[in-house]
CSV table of C-alpha atoms and ligand atoms in Angstrom, one decimal:
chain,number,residue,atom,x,y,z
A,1,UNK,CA,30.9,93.8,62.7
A,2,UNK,CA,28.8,95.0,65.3
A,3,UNK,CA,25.1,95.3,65.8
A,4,UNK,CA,22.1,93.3,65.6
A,5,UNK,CA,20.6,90.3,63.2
A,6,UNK,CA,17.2,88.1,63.4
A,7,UNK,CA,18.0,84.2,64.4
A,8,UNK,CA,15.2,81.1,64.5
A,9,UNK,CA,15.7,80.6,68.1
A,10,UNK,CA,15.2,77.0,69.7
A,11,UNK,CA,13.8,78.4,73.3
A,12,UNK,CA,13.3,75.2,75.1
A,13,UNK,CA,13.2,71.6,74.2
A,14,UNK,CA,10.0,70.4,72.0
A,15,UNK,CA,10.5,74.0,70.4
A,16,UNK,CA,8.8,75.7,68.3
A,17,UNK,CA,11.7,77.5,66.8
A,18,UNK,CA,10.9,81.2,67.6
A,19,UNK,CA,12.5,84.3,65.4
A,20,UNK,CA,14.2,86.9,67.3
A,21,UNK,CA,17.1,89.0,67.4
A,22,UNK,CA,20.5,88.2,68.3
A,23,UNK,CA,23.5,90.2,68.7
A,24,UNK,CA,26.0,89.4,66.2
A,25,UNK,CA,29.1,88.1,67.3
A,26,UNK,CA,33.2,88.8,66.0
A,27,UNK,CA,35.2,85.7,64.4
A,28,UNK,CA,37.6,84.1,66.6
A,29,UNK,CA,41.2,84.0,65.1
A,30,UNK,CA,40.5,80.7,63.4
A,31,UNK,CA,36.8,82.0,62.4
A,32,UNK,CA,34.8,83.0,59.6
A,33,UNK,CA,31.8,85.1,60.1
A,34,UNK,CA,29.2,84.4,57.3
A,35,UNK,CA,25.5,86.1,56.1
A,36,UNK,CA,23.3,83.1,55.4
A,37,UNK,CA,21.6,83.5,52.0
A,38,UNK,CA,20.5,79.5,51.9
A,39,UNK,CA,20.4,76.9,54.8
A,40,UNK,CA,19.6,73.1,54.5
A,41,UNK,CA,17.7,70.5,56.7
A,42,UNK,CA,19.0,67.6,58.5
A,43,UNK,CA,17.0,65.0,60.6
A,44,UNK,CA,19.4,66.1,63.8
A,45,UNK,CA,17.5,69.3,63.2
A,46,UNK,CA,14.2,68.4,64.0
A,47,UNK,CA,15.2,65.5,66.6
A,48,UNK,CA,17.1,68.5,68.8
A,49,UNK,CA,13.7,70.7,68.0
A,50,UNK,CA,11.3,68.3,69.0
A,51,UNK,CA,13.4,65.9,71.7
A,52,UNK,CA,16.5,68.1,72.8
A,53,UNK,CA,18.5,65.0,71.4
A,54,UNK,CA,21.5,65.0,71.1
A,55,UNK,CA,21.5,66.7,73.6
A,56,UNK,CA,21.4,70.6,73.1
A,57,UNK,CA,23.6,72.0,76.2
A,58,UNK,CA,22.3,75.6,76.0
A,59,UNK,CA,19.3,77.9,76.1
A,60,UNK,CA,17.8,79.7,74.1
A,61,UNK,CA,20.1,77.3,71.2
A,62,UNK,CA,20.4,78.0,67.6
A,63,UNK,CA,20.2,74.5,65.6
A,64,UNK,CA,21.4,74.1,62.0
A,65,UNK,CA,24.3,72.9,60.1
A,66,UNK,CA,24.0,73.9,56.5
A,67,UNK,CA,24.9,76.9,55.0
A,68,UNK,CA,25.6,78.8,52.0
A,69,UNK,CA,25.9,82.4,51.8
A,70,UNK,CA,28.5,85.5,51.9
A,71,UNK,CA,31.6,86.1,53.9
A,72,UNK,CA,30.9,88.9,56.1
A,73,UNK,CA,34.4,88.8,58.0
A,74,UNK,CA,37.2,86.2,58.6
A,75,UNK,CA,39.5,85.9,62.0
A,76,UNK,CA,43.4,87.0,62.4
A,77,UNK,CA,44.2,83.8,61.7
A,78,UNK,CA,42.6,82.6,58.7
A,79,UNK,CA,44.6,81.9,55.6
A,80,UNK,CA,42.4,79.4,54.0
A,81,UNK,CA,38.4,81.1,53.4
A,82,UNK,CA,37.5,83.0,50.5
A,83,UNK,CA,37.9,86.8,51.0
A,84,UNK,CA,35.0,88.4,52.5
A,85,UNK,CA,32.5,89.0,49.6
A,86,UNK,CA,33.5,86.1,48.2
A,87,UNK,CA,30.3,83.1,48.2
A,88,UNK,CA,30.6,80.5,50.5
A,89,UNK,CA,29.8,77.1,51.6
A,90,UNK,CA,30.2,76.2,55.0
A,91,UNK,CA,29.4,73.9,58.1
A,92,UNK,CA,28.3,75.7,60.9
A,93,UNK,CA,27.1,73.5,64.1
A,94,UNK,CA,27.2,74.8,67.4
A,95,UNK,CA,27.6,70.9,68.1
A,96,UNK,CA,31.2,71.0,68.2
A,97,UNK,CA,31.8,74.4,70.3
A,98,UNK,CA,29.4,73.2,73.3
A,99,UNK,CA,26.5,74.5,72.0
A,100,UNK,CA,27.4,78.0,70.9
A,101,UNK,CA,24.2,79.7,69.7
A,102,UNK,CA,26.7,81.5,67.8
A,103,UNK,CA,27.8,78.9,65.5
A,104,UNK,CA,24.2,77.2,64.7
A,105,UNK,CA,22.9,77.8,60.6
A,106,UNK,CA,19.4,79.0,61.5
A,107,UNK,CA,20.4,82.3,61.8
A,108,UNK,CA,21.5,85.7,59.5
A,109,UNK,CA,25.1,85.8,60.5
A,110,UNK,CA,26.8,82.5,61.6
A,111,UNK,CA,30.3,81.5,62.8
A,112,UNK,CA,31.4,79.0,61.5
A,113,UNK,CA,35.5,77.1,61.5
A,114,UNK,CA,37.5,78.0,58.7
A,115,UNK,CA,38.5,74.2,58.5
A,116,UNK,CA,34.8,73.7,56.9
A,117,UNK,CA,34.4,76.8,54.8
A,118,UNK,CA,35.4,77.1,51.1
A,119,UNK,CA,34.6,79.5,48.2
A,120,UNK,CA,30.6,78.6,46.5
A,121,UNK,CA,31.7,78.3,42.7
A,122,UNK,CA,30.1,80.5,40.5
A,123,UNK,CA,28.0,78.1,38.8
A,124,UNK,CA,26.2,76.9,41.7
A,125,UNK,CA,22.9,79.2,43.5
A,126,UNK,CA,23.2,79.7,46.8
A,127,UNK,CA,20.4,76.5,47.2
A,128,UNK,CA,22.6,74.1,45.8
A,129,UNK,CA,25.6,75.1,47.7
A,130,UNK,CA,23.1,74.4,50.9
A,131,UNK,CA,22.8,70.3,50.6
A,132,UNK,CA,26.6,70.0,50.6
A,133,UNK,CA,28.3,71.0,54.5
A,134,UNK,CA,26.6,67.9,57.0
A,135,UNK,CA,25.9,65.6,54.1
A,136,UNK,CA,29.2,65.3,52.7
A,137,UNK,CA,31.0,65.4,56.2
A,138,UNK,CA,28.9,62.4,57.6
A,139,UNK,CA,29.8,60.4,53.8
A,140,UNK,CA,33.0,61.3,54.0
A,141,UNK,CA,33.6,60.3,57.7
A,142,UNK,CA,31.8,56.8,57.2
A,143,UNK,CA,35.6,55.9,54.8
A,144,UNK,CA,37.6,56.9,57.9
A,145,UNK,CA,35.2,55.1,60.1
A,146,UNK,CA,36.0,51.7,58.6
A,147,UNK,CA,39.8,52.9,58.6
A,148,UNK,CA,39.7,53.7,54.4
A,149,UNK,CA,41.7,57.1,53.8
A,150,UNK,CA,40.0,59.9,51.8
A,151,UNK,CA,42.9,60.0,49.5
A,152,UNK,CA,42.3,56.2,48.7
A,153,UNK,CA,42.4,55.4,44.9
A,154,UNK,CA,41.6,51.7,43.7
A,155,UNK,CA,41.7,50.7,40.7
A,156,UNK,CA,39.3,47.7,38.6
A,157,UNK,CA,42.3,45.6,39.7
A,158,UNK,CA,41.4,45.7,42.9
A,159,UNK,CA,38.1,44.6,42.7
A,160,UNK,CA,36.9,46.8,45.7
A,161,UNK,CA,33.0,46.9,46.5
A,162,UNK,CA,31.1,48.9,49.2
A,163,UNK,CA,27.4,48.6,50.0
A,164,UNK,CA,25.7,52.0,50.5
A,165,UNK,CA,22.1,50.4,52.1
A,166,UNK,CA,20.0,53.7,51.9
A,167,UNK,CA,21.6,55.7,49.0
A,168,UNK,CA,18.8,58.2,47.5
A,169,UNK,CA,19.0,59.8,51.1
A,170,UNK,CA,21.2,62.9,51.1
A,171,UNK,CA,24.0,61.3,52.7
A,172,UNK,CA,23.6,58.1,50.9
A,173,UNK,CA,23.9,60.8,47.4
A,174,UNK,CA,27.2,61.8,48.8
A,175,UNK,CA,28.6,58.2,49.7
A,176,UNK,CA,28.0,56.9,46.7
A,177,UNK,CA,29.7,60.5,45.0
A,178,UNK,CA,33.1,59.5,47.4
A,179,UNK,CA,32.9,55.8,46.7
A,180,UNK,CA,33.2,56.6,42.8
A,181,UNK,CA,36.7,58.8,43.7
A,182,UNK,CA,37.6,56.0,45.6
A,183,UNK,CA,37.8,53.9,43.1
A,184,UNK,CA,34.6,51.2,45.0
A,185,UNK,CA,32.2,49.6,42.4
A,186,UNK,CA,29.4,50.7,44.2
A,187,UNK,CA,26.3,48.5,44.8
A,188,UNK,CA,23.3,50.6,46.1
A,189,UNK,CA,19.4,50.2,47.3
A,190,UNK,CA,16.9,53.0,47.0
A,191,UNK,CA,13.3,52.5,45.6
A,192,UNK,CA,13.1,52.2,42.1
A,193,UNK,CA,12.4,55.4,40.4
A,194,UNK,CA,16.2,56.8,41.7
A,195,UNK,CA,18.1,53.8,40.2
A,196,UNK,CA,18.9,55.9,37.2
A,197,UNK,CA,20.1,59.3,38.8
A,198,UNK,CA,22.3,56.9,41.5
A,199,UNK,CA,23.8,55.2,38.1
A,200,UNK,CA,24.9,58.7,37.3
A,201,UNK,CA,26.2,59.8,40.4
A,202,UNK,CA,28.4,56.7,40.2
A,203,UNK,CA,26.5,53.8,41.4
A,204,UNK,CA,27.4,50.3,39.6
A,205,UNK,CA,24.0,48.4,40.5
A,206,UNK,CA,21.2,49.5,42.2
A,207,UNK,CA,18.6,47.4,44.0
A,208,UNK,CA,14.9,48.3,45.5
A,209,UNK,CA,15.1,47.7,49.0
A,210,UNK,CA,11.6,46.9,49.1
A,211,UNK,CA,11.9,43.6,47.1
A,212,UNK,CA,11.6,40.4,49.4
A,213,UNK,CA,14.8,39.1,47.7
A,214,UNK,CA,16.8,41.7,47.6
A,215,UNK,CA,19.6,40.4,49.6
A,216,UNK,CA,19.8,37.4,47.5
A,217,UNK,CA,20.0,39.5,44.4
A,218,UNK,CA,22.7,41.4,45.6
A,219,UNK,CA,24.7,38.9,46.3
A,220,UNK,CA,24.2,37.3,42.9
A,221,UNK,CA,25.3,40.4,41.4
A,222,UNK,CA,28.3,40.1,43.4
A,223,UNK,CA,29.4,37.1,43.1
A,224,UNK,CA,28.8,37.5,39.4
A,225,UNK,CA,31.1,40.3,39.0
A,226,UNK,CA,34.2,38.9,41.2
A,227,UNK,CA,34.3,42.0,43.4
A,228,UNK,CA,35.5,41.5,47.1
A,229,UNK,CA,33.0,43.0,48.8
A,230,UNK,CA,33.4,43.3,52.8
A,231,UNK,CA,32.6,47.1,53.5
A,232,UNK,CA,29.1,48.8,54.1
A,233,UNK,CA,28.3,52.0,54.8
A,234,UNK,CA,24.4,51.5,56.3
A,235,UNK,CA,23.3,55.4,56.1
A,236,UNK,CA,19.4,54.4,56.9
A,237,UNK,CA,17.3,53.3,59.6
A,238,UNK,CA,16.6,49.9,59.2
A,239,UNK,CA,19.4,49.0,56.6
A,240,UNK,CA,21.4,47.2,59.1
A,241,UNK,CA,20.2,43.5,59.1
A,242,UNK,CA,19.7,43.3,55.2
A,243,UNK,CA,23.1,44.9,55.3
A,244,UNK,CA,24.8,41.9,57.5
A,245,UNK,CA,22.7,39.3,55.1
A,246,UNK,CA,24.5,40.5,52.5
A,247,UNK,CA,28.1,40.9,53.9
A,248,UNK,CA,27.5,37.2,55.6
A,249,UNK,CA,27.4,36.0,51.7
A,250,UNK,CA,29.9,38.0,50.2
A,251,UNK,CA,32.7,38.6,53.0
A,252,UNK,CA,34.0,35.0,52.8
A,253,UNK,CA,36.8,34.9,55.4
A,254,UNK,CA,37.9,38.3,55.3
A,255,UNK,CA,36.5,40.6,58.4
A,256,UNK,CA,34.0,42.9,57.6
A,257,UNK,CA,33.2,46.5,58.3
A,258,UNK,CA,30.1,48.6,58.3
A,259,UNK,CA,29.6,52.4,59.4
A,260,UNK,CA,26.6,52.6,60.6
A,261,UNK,CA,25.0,56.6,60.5
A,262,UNK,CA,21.7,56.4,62.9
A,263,UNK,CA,22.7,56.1,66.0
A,264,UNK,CA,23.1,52.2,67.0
A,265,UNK,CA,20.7,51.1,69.4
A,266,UNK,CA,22.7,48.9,72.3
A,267,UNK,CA,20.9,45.6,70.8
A,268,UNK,CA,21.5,46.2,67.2
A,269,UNK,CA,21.8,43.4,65.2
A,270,UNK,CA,25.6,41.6,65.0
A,271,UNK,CA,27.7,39.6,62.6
A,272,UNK,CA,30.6,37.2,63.3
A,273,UNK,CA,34.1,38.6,62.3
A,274,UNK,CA,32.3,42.2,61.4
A,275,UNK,CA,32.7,45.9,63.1
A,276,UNK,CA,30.1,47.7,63.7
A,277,UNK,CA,30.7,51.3,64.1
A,278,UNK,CA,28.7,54.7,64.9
A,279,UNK,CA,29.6,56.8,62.0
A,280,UNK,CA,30.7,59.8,63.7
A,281,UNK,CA,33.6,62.5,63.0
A,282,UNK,CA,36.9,62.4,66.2
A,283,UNK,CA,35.9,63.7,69.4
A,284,UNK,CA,39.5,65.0,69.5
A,285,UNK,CA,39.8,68.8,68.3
A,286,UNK,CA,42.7,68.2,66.4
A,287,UNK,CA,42.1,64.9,64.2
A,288,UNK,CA,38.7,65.9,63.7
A,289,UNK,CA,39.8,69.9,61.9
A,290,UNK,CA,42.3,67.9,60.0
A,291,UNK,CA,39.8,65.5,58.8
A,292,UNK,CA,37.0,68.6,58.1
A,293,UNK,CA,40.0,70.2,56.3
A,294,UNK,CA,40.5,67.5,53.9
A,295,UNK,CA,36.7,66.8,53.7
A,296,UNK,CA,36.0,70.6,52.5
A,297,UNK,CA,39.1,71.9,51.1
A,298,UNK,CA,39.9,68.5,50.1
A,299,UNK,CA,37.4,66.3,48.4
A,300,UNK,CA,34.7,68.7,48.5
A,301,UNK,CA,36.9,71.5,47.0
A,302,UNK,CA,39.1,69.9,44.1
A,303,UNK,CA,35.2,68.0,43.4
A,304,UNK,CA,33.3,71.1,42.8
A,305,UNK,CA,36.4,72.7,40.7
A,306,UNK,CA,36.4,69.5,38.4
A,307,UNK,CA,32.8,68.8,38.5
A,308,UNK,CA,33.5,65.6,39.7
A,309,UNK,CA,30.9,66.6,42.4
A,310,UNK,CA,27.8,68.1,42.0
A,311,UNK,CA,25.2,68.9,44.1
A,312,UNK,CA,22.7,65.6,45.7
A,313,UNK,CA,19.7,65.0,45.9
A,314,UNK,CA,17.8,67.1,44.1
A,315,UNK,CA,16.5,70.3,45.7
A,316,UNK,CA,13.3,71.0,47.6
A,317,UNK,CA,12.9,75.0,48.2
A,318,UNK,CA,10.7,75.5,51.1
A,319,UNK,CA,10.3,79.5,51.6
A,320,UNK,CA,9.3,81.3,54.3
A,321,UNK,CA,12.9,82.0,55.7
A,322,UNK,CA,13.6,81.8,59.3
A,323,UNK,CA,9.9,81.8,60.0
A,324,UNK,CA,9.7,79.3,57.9
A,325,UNK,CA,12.0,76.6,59.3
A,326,UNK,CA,9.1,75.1,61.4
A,327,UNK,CA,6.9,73.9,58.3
A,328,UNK,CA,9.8,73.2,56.4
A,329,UNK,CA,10.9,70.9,59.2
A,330,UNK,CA,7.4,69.1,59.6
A,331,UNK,CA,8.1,68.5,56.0
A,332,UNK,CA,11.2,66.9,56.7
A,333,UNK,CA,10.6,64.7,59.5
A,334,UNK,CA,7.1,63.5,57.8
A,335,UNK,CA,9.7,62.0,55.3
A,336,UNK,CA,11.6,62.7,52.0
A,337,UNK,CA,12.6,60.9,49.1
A,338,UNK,CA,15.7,61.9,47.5
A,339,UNK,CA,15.2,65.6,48.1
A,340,UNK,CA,17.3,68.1,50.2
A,341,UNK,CA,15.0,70.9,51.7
A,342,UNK,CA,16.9,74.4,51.7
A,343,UNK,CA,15.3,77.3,53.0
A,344,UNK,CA,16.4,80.8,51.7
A,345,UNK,CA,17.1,83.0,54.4
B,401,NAP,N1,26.2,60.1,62.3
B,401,NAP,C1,26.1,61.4,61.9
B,401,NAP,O1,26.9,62.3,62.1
B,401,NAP,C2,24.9,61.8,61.0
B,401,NAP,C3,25.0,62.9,60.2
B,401,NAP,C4,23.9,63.2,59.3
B,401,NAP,C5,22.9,62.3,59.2
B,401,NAP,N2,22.9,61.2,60.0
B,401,NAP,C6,21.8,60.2,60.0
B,401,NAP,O2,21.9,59.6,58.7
B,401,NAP,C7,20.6,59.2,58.3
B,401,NAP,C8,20.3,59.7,56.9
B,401,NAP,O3,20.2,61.1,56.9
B,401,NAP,P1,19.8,61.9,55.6
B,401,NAP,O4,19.6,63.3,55.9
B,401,NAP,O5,20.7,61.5,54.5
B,401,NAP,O6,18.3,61.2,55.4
B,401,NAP,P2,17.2,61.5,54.3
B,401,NAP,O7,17.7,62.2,53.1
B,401,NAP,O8,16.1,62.2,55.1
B,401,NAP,O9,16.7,60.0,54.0
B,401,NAP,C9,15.6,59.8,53.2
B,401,NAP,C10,15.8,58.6,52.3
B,401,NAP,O10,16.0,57.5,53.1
B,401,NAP,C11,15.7,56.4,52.3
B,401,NAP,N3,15.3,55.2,53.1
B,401,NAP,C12,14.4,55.2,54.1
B,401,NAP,N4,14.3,53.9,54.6
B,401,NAP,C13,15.1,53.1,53.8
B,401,NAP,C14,15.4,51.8,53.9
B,401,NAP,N5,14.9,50.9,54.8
B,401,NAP,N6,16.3,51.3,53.0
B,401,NAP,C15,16.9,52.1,52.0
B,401,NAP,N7,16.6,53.5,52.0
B,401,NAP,C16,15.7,54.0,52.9
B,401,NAP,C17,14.6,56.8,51.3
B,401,NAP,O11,14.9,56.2,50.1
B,401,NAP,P3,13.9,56.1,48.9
B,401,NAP,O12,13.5,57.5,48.5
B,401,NAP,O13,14.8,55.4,47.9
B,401,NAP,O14,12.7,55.3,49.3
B,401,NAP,C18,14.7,58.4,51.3
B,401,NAP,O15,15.1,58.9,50.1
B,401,NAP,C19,19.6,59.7,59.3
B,401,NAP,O16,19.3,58.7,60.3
B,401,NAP,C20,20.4,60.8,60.0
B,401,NAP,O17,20.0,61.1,61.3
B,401,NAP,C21,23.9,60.9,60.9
């Protein structure tokens, strides 16, 4: 494919994103070149916008990491994508090739690695397959963080529990999705009126964060059901400290663990005999495409096919397409809850 295509452009930190064209570039071997139809909206969209943070190595960039749409082409070396024609979900971040305008969502064509691109099933629009790429790959990676395999399977005997402080976020949708394959009973907080839709996703208990006793009343609830419960995954701002209050009541002896997915300011709060870790995927090439594999033709793949996993949170469709990125990102970053913006494109 050769020619030209119209991209949201991110000309110089603090933005605004601008739309202009772009020429559009061939897959590598291990590539798959895709026409956006649908993208989604993370916070690291509007934080690299507004504050070139992280850091955004190259411009004129082109942000974005969600995408559904069509595959236009696929490299020499690609075995595993759909056939071009064929729908598509796929992360495409220019994060992990140095900044490559080529490989950011906001754009009509995209590159993207064939590690995190599988087929869009049928029954899902081209909206829903959006909210899946980032979302899932940051829940996914907060298991292996705290050193829990993806292909982990308790069973009630274990008696394995997980906090997920912040779970009607989009991320928080998709831990709570992976904890219930895992085999965690899942206890949850999220303001009250997404309790039940967390219950069917696969939560066990759900608490409102915004109660004074919260803390108290999840460890009640623990220690009521005889679960062991020493792992966290804190997916929100602010989550941490209510997250250690709880783990200090419930971890007994054992050591605790707790991805953390905001970045962790230096003088975050600590706990004795408890990791505190940055939820984020490998730096090296290799472990992280194995571990993108598994979480998109893995977990994310054999999900969709059994409808064990559906799409999370629900949906908010912002239009406007490219030019419409900019409001659809004030929206975002004034706050959401549980709701994915997607932008058709
Ligand atoms: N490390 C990584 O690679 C990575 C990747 C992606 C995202 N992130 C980070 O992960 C975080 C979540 O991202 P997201 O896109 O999932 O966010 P989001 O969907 O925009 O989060 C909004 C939700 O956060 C919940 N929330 C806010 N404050 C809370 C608190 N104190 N306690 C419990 N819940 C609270 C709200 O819940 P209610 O509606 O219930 O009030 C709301 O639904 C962000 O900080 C993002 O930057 C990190």
């Amino acid at each position: 494919m050769t020619g030209k295509h119209l991209a949201a452009i991110l000309p110089q930190k603090g933005g605004p994103l601008s739309v202009e064209e772009r020429s559009t570039p061939e897959p590598g071997p291990n590539e798959v070149l895709i026409e956006v139809k649908a993208v989604a909206l993370n916070p690291v969209d509007y934080y690299q916008r507004d504050h070139g943070f992280p850091p955004v190595p190259i411009y004129p960039a082109v942000i974005g990491s969600d995408v559904a749409g069509i595959i236009a082409k696929v490299g020499s070396n690609v075995t595993t994508a759909p056939a071009p024609g064929s729908r598509a979900i796929a992360l495409a971040t220019s994060f992990y090739f140095n900044g490559s305008p080529d490989h950011g969502a906001f754009q009509k064509y995209v590159l993207a690695q064939s590690e995190a691109v599988i087929a869009l099933p049928d029954a899902l629009s081209f909206e829903e397959g959006a909210v899946f790429p980032l979302a899932v790959m940051t829940a996914l990676t907060a298991w292996t963080t705290v050193g829990i395999p993806l292909d982990t399977k308790y069973t009630p005997q274990d008696k394995q529990a997980v906090l997920i402080w912040g779970a009607a976020s989009s991320v928080g949708t998709f831990a709570v999705q992976s904890a219930k394959s895992l085999g965690f009973t899942t206890y949850a907080t999220a303001s009250p009126k997404h309790h039940d839709y967390l219950k069917k996703l696969g939560a066990h208990a759900v608490f409102d964060y915004n109660t004074s006793d919260v803390v108290s009343q999840i460890v009640d609830a623990v220690k009521q059901d005889g679960v062991k419960l020493h792992t966290a995954h804190c997916v929100v701002t602010g989550g941490l400290q209510p997250t250690l209050d709880v783990l200090r009541e419930t971890k007994g002896n054992a050591a605790a663990k707790v991805a953390h997915s905001p970045v962790l300011p230096p003088d975050h709060p600590t706990l004795d005999n408890t990791e505190i870790t940055f939820n984020f995927p490998s730096m090296d090439k290799a472990i992280r495409d194995k571990h993108m594999y598994q979480c998109f033709h893995g977990w994310l793949q054999d999900g969709l096919k059994s409808g064990s996993v559906v799409p999370s949170p629900s949906i908010q469709v912002e239009d406007g397409g490219l030019e419409g990125l900019n409001p659809a990102l004030d929206k975002l970053r004034a706050g959401v809850s549980g709701t994915k913006i997607v932008v058709p494109i």
